[in-house]
Amino acid sequence: TMEPALRVALEAVHASPMRAVVHVTGGAAQSLGWVMAVPGASRTLLDARVPYARESMVDTLGAEPKQYVSAQTARDLARTAYTRGVRLSPGVHHDDHRHVVGVGCTCALASVPPKKGDHRCFVATYGVLGSATYELNMEKGLRDRWEEDGLASRLVVQALADAAAEAETRERERRGETFGKDGVNGANGDGAGNAIPWEGVLSANDAMTTTRAPTRSPDDPISWVTSGSCDVAAFSTETGELTSLHAIPPRTVILPGSFNPAHEGHRQMLAAAAALRPGHALAFELAVTNADKGTLEPAEVRRRADSFFSPNGAGTASFGSETLELPTPSLLLTRAPLFSQKAALFPGATFVVGHDTAIRLLMPKYYGGEVEMLRAFEDIRNLGCSFVVAGRAATSDEGGKTFLTLADVDVPERIRDVFEALPGFRNDVSSTEIRERGEG
């Protein structure tokens, strides 16, 4: 039977808003059974993997780790688990992913023949609140394999409980709630993690340490992206809150732009495209790097981002005489100025572009020739991505007014299925005009 304290801790985990993907290797096998044995596991566990063989570890991490049992490998497993969790987490609101946590665990336990090195376990968690690393060194010869696996599994539950308590605290703070004297889910003020006792479980020669990265400030993710230490950061346009890192759901309609500044035309264009992809998440994407202009300064990125973090950035977009109730869009900050890079970051995405951008995208000179251009778009297609093209007003050579659409773009037959026209949308406001009027 399961130890009562572990059951209480896992009940608190399942009652929290946290959703988790767990990757364990080398041990801690009992932890997955414990998590699933307590009712409510479907509210918490998105996925679990045991990348035990070398080939499985390489497939999970994308490369062979320098050391299989180390704090860094546990952190790499946690980050990979987190990325998978964001992509698996249901819901079209990017806000749904702010409580996703990745858990990674790697162990070296008692075996046959006996190991020469230490018996130890590393567990790490990763999410938008930060990361934590747990290390447990066990006295050799004191326990058999099953008992050591039980200790490693206990450490995984500890990590889950701590992450769940943080998620519960964050959610209550967002709702403006205060904590009673019993804290989260009936635990004391530090949350669910304190429901797991360690006294009497560890010997005098066992050693356990925990290292937590400080909670990140709202400005940090912008610097992470501009410095290159993070490839994607997603924010809610309703609250300005960081909602995910490194990944977004695959079914997302994305409007890329420089947003200098963002304006109602951008919101209306995204809303019109959303009508073509019902049930998809929505996002604006600002690439902080440019092949010609270099990397934007963090202060400039913040200035442009601030034009989204307002009531106008919420998911109700009006155009014509209609109003569409839509999911709250995210703002994505990336280091991907090229659409080939965007497609690699966001497989399965639909990119919304204007007529002029579509013209430039289909110029072979940017690819080194037409063959290379076609190959690039076929790669984008293979990643499940496509383009929706909005029209724009133009003045003819004779001075007359006209409206240019996808029909006026020369799209090669081989890649015609990658492009789709955005019907019934027209908004002639531009960021350049707004800046010239001194409004942005």
XYZ file of C-alpha atoms in Angstrom:
440
model
C 0.000 0.000 0.000
C 1.059 3.591 -0.596
C 2.406 5.572 2.327
C -0.378 7.894 3.585
C 1.843 10.988 3.399
C 2.564 10.343 -0.282
C -1.134 9.876 -1.001
C -1.969 13.182 0.719
C 0.753 14.960 -1.251
C -0.460 13.548 -4.568
C -4.075 14.420 -3.767
C -2.883 18.022 -3.335
C -0.961 17.796 -6.611
C -4.054 16.580 -8.468
C -6.180 19.325 -6.889
C -3.788 22.043 -8.113
C -3.906 23.740 -11.552
C -0.516 22.270 -12.496
C -0.252 19.968 -15.515
C 2.903 17.917 -15.927
C 4.945 15.829 -18.307
C 7.369 13.493 -16.520
C 10.537 11.958 -17.994
C 12.344 9.450 -15.758
C 15.314 7.227 -16.538
C 17.561 4.923 -14.548
C 15.034 4.576 -11.728
C 12.144 6.298 -9.918
C 9.839 3.826 -11.655
C 7.476 3.689 -8.680
C 6.756 7.420 -8.934
C 4.704 7.008 -12.111
C 2.613 4.268 -10.528
C 2.019 6.372 -7.440
C 0.940 9.394 -9.479
C -1.549 7.330 -11.470
C -2.793 5.321 -8.470
C -4.253 8.396 -6.743
C -7.629 9.505 -8.185
C -7.423 12.711 -10.211
C -4.230 11.868 -12.107
C -5.861 12.789 -15.425
C -6.054 16.393 -14.205
C -2.280 16.467 -13.681
C -0.459 14.045 -15.932
C -0.270 14.982 -19.609
C 2.361 12.420 -20.518
C 5.094 10.253 -19.005
C 8.133 8.710 -20.658
C 10.931 6.386 -19.622
C 13.807 7.018 -22.077
C 15.887 4.147 -20.707
C 18.026 3.001 -23.640
C 20.724 5.226 -25.127
C 18.757 5.550 -28.375
C 15.679 6.647 -26.458
C 17.621 9.303 -24.530
C 19.093 10.674 -27.761
C 15.627 10.745 -29.315
C 14.177 12.545 -26.277
C 16.935 15.137 -25.830
C 17.975 15.524 -29.456
C 21.587 14.637 -28.598
C 23.494 12.279 -26.354
C 24.068 13.793 -22.892
C 27.654 14.333 -21.788
C 26.813 12.520 -18.560
C 23.678 10.407 -18.196
C 23.280 10.897 -14.444
C 23.795 14.574 -13.644
C 21.915 17.694 -12.634
C 22.276 19.079 -16.160
C 20.757 15.998 -17.757
C 17.836 16.149 -15.317
C 17.323 19.809 -16.275
C 17.509 18.949 -19.979
C 14.908 16.220 -19.490
C 12.695 18.668 -17.573
C 12.925 21.315 -20.279
C 12.160 18.750 -22.990
C 9.208 17.522 -20.932
C 7.986 21.102 -20.502
C 8.120 21.768 -24.245
C 6.136 18.604 -24.876
C 3.657 19.618 -22.191
C 2.950 22.979 -23.804
C 2.330 21.280 -27.126
C 0.077 18.647 -25.567
C -1.837 20.899 -23.181
C -5.422 21.292 -24.385
C -7.184 24.583 -24.952
C -6.954 27.397 -27.477
C -6.022 29.987 -24.848
C -2.265 30.311 -24.440
C -3.028 31.252 -20.818
C -3.907 27.576 -20.343
C -0.197 26.754 -20.491
C 1.090 28.948 -17.682
C 0.844 26.059 -15.194
C 2.542 23.434 -17.374
C 5.627 21.936 -15.697
C 8.225 19.533 -17.034
C 9.819 17.040 -14.639
C 13.063 15.224 -15.428
C 14.711 12.508 -13.346
C 17.890 10.506 -13.909
C 19.289 7.920 -11.484
C 22.183 5.565 -10.814
C 20.889 2.916 -8.388
C 21.945 -0.463 -7.009
C 22.418 -2.966 -9.827
C 23.996 -6.283 -10.811
C 26.968 -6.253 -11.011
C 27.400 -3.570 -8.315
C 28.170 -0.026 -9.495
C 31.582 1.460 -8.775
C 30.275 5.012 -8.521
C 27.852 6.731 -6.184
C 24.200 5.765 -5.925
C 22.371 8.991 -6.642
C 19.354 10.636 -8.182
C 18.781 14.031 -9.792
C 15.307 15.504 -10.290
C 14.538 18.829 -11.978
C 11.404 20.833 -12.721
C 10.995 23.505 -15.392
C 8.205 26.005 -16.059
C 7.505 29.698 -16.502
C 7.902 30.230 -12.750
C 11.501 29.083 -12.961
C 13.270 25.824 -12.248
C 14.326 23.641 -9.344
C 16.939 20.903 -9.046
C 16.983 18.170 -6.396
C 19.968 15.920 -5.703
C 19.918 12.799 -3.544
C 23.086 10.841 -2.754
C 22.318 7.491 -1.103
C 24.519 5.466 1.209
C 25.854 2.515 -0.781
C 25.043 -0.960 0.490
C 22.294 0.186 2.850
C 19.315 -0.577 0.584
C 18.431 -2.892 -2.269
C 17.366 -1.664 -5.713
C 13.658 -1.489 -4.868
C 14.304 0.571 -1.753
C 16.591 2.996 -3.598
C 14.007 3.286 -6.359
C 11.457 4.139 -3.675
C 13.637 7.001 -2.425
C 14.152 8.330 -5.952
C 10.405 8.077 -6.567
C 9.748 9.951 -3.341
C 11.988 12.751 -4.636
C 9.968 12.943 -7.859
C 6.769 13.290 -5.811
C 8.470 15.997 -3.729
C 9.315 17.912 -6.911
C 5.761 17.553 -8.227
C 4.310 18.692 -4.898
C 6.550 21.762 -4.761
C 5.677 22.726 -8.342
C 1.970 22.188 -7.665
C 2.131 24.408 -4.582
C 3.783 27.173 -6.623
C 1.111 26.858 -9.316
C -1.655 27.028 -6.706
C -0.069 30.082 -5.097
C 0.295 31.840 -8.437
C -3.288 31.123 -9.440
C -4.665 32.445 -6.150
C -2.544 35.577 -6.441
C -3.946 36.140 -9.941
C -7.465 35.877 -8.517
C -6.594 38.265 -5.705
C -7.156 35.642 -3.023
C -5.330 35.542 0.283
C -4.054 32.468 2.067
C -5.387 31.208 5.337
C -3.150 29.925 8.075
C -3.113 26.455 6.476
C -1.807 27.675 3.122
C -2.307 25.665 -0.045
C -4.601 22.637 0.025
C -4.415 22.328 3.782
C -0.627 22.179 3.947
C 1.278 24.765 5.883
C 2.246 28.105 4.376
C 4.863 26.619 2.042
C 2.363 24.444 0.198
C 1.847 20.814 -0.680
C 5.516 19.883 -0.621
C 5.621 19.957 3.165
C 3.199 17.014 3.299
C 6.104 14.679 2.440
C 8.218 13.793 5.505
C 11.894 12.931 5.069
C 12.891 12.602 8.704
C 13.514 8.953 9.492
C 13.593 8.090 5.785
C 17.179 9.155 5.107
C 20.210 7.737 6.900
C 22.946 9.853 8.453
C 25.096 9.176 5.383
C 22.454 10.112 2.823
C 22.572 13.675 1.493
C 19.775 15.635 -0.179
C 19.985 19.182 -1.554
C 17.537 21.421 -3.370
C 18.392 24.396 -5.576
C 15.663 26.729 -6.793
C 16.099 29.457 -9.382
C 14.473 32.701 -8.200
C 11.047 33.528 -9.531
C 11.490 35.428 -12.748
C 10.498 39.054 -13.067
C 8.204 40.117 -15.939
C 11.032 41.889 -17.772
C 13.407 38.935 -17.769
C 11.956 36.971 -20.714
C 12.472 39.910 -23.077
C 16.163 39.985 -22.225
C 16.351 36.199 -22.555
C 15.055 36.410 -26.127
C 17.149 39.411 -27.175
C 20.281 37.834 -25.668
C 19.660 34.518 -27.421
C 19.230 32.384 -24.298
C 15.560 31.720 -25.151
C 14.088 31.184 -28.626
C 10.394 31.830 -27.847
C 8.564 33.629 -25.053
C 4.756 33.857 -25.069
C 2.762 36.525 -23.205
C -0.953 37.046 -22.652
C -2.088 40.216 -24.423
C -4.769 40.568 -21.755
C -2.511 40.630 -18.696
C 1.044 40.913 -20.042
C 1.841 37.733 -18.098
C 4.442 35.255 -19.336
C 2.500 32.102 -20.259
C 5.042 29.752 -21.873
C 8.624 29.401 -23.072
C 10.190 27.564 -26.018
C 6.935 26.168 -27.429
C 3.302 26.885 -28.282
C 0.421 24.587 -29.335
C 0.727 23.342 -32.937
C -2.698 24.628 -34.036
C -2.040 28.361 -33.811
C -2.867 31.208 -36.200
C 0.094 33.611 -36.084
C 0.298 37.177 -37.391
C 3.984 38.182 -37.646
C 4.953 41.843 -37.754
C 7.206 44.599 -36.470
C 4.245 46.189 -34.604
C 5.736 49.669 -34.481
C 3.137 50.165 -33.101
C 0.445 47.483 -32.978
C -2.951 48.828 -34.011
C -6.558 47.780 -34.511
C -5.873 46.713 -38.097
C -3.542 44.005 -36.817
C -6.201 42.717 -34.440
C -8.860 42.756 -37.126
C -6.625 40.891 -39.577
C -5.911 38.175 -37.010
C -9.617 37.935 -36.172
C -10.528 37.563 -39.842
C -7.956 34.796 -40.277
C -9.245 33.079 -37.129
C -12.593 32.618 -38.871
C -10.796 30.364 -41.377
C -9.294 28.243 -38.585
C -11.991 27.728 -35.924
C -10.716 26.161 -32.727
C -7.139 27.354 -33.235
C -5.150 29.434 -30.777
C -4.199 32.975 -31.847
C -0.933 34.881 -31.595
C 0.982 37.909 -32.776
C 4.700 37.307 -33.381
C 7.450 39.894 -33.035
C 10.899 38.761 -34.181
C 13.487 40.673 -32.156
C 16.202 40.045 -34.761
C 16.397 41.267 -38.343
C 18.888 40.273 -41.031
C 19.462 43.923 -41.980
C 18.915 45.822 -38.719
C 20.306 43.416 -36.117
C 18.664 42.795 -32.739
C 16.221 45.214 -31.144
C 17.160 46.596 -27.746
C 15.103 45.169 -24.839
C 13.632 48.630 -24.145
C 12.399 48.880 -27.743
C 10.903 45.388 -27.584
C 9.142 46.364 -24.352
C 7.780 49.544 -25.975
C 6.280 47.583 -28.844
C 4.996 44.841 -26.558
C 3.272 47.403 -24.341
C 0.963 48.322 -27.236
C -0.574 44.841 -26.828
C -0.858 44.745 -23.050
C -4.097 46.676 -22.805
C -7.848 46.027 -22.942
C -7.604 46.447 -26.730
C -5.317 43.439 -26.811
C -8.005 41.079 -25.541
C -9.709 38.485 -27.688
C -12.668 40.542 -28.929
C -11.910 41.976 -32.339
C -14.435 44.050 -34.281
C -14.425 44.656 -38.020
C -17.232 45.789 -40.264
C -20.464 45.530 -38.330
C -19.559 42.232 -36.705
C -17.861 41.335 -33.448
C -16.176 37.964 -33.040
C -15.588 36.459 -29.630
C -12.156 34.877 -29.937
C -9.526 33.320 -27.685
C -7.226 35.868 -26.092
C -4.250 36.175 -28.456
C -0.702 35.748 -27.236
C 2.272 37.898 -28.114
C 5.218 35.728 -29.149
C 8.742 37.112 -28.984
C 11.134 35.107 -31.161
C 14.552 35.191 -32.777
C 13.139 33.920 -36.078
C 13.049 36.624 -38.772
C 12.727 34.081 -41.620
C 9.570 32.081 -42.249
C 11.614 28.897 -42.573
C 12.762 29.548 -38.994
C 9.241 30.401 -37.836
C 7.895 27.161 -39.324
C 10.593 25.147 -37.539
C 9.651 26.832 -34.243
C 5.887 26.534 -34.779
C 5.054 23.349 -36.720
C 1.407 23.215 -37.713
C 0.959 27.001 -37.584
C -0.965 29.194 -40.011
C 0.884 32.447 -40.782
C -1.142 35.531 -41.668
C 0.659 37.903 -44.055
C -0.206 40.901 -46.174
C -0.098 41.108 -49.958
C 3.284 42.871 -50.033
C 4.860 40.279 -47.736
C 3.539 37.475 -49.956
C 5.151 39.146 -52.989
C 8.523 39.318 -51.215
C 8.222 35.753 -49.936
C 7.928 34.495 -53.510
C 10.976 36.293 -54.906
C 13.533 33.607 -55.903
C 16.446 36.026 -55.394
C 16.054 35.699 -51.616
C 16.628 31.938 -51.837
C 19.405 31.719 -54.419
C 17.063 30.662 -57.210
C 13.602 29.259 -57.903
C 14.545 25.638 -57.186
C 15.803 26.590 -53.725
C 12.687 28.709 -53.118
C 10.356 25.839 -53.984
C 12.335 23.504 -51.741
C 12.055 25.990 -48.855
C 8.264 26.174 -49.197
C 7.994 22.404 -49.475
C 9.900 22.155 -46.184
C 7.420 24.611 -44.662
C 4.542 22.507 -46.000
C 6.107 19.342 -44.557
C 6.091 21.035 -41.143
C 2.328 21.422 -41.468
C 2.446 25.202 -41.930
C 0.527 27.383 -44.376
C -0.069 31.048 -45.238
C -3.220 33.151 -45.273
C -2.792 36.271 -47.427
C -4.710 39.498 -46.755
C -5.283 42.008 -49.541
C -4.337 45.679 -49.545
C -5.420 48.894 -51.217
C -3.135 50.282 -53.926
C -2.984 53.113 -56.434
C -2.611 52.173 -60.095
C -0.191 53.864 -62.510
C -3.127 55.910 -63.799
C -3.914 57.132 -60.291
C -6.970 54.964 -59.786
C -7.682 52.944 -56.661
C -7.482 49.166 -56.716
C -7.410 46.325 -54.205
C -4.700 43.678 -54.531
C -5.313 40.116 -53.318
C -3.663 36.700 -53.502
C -5.019 36.424 -57.045
C -2.532 39.165 -57.986
C 0.423 37.197 -56.592
C 2.348 34.832 -58.871
C 2.320 31.626 -56.823
C 4.055 28.619 -58.459
C 1.736 25.663 -59.033
C 3.891 23.313 -56.912
C 3.265 25.321 -53.757
C -0.126 26.858 -54.471
C -1.740 24.733 -51.767
C 0.462 26.436 -49.142
C -1.327 29.774 -49.715
C -4.927 30.765 -49.058
C -6.669 34.101 -49.594
C -8.236 35.950 -46.657
C -11.696 36.882 -47.955
C -13.820 39.800 -46.875
C -11.128 41.669 -44.960
C -9.972 45.218 -45.595
C -8.220 47.687 -43.307
C -5.960 50.349 -44.791
C -4.386 51.611 -41.549
C -0.602 51.147 -41.368
C 1.908 51.449 -38.548
C 3.923 53.863 -40.703
C 0.959 56.245 -41.003
C 0.361 56.068 -37.263
C 4.019 56.926 -36.553
C 3.914 59.810 -39.040
C 0.864 61.215 -37.250
C 2.813 60.983 -34.001
C 0.366 58.500 -32.493
C 2.715 55.561 -32.060
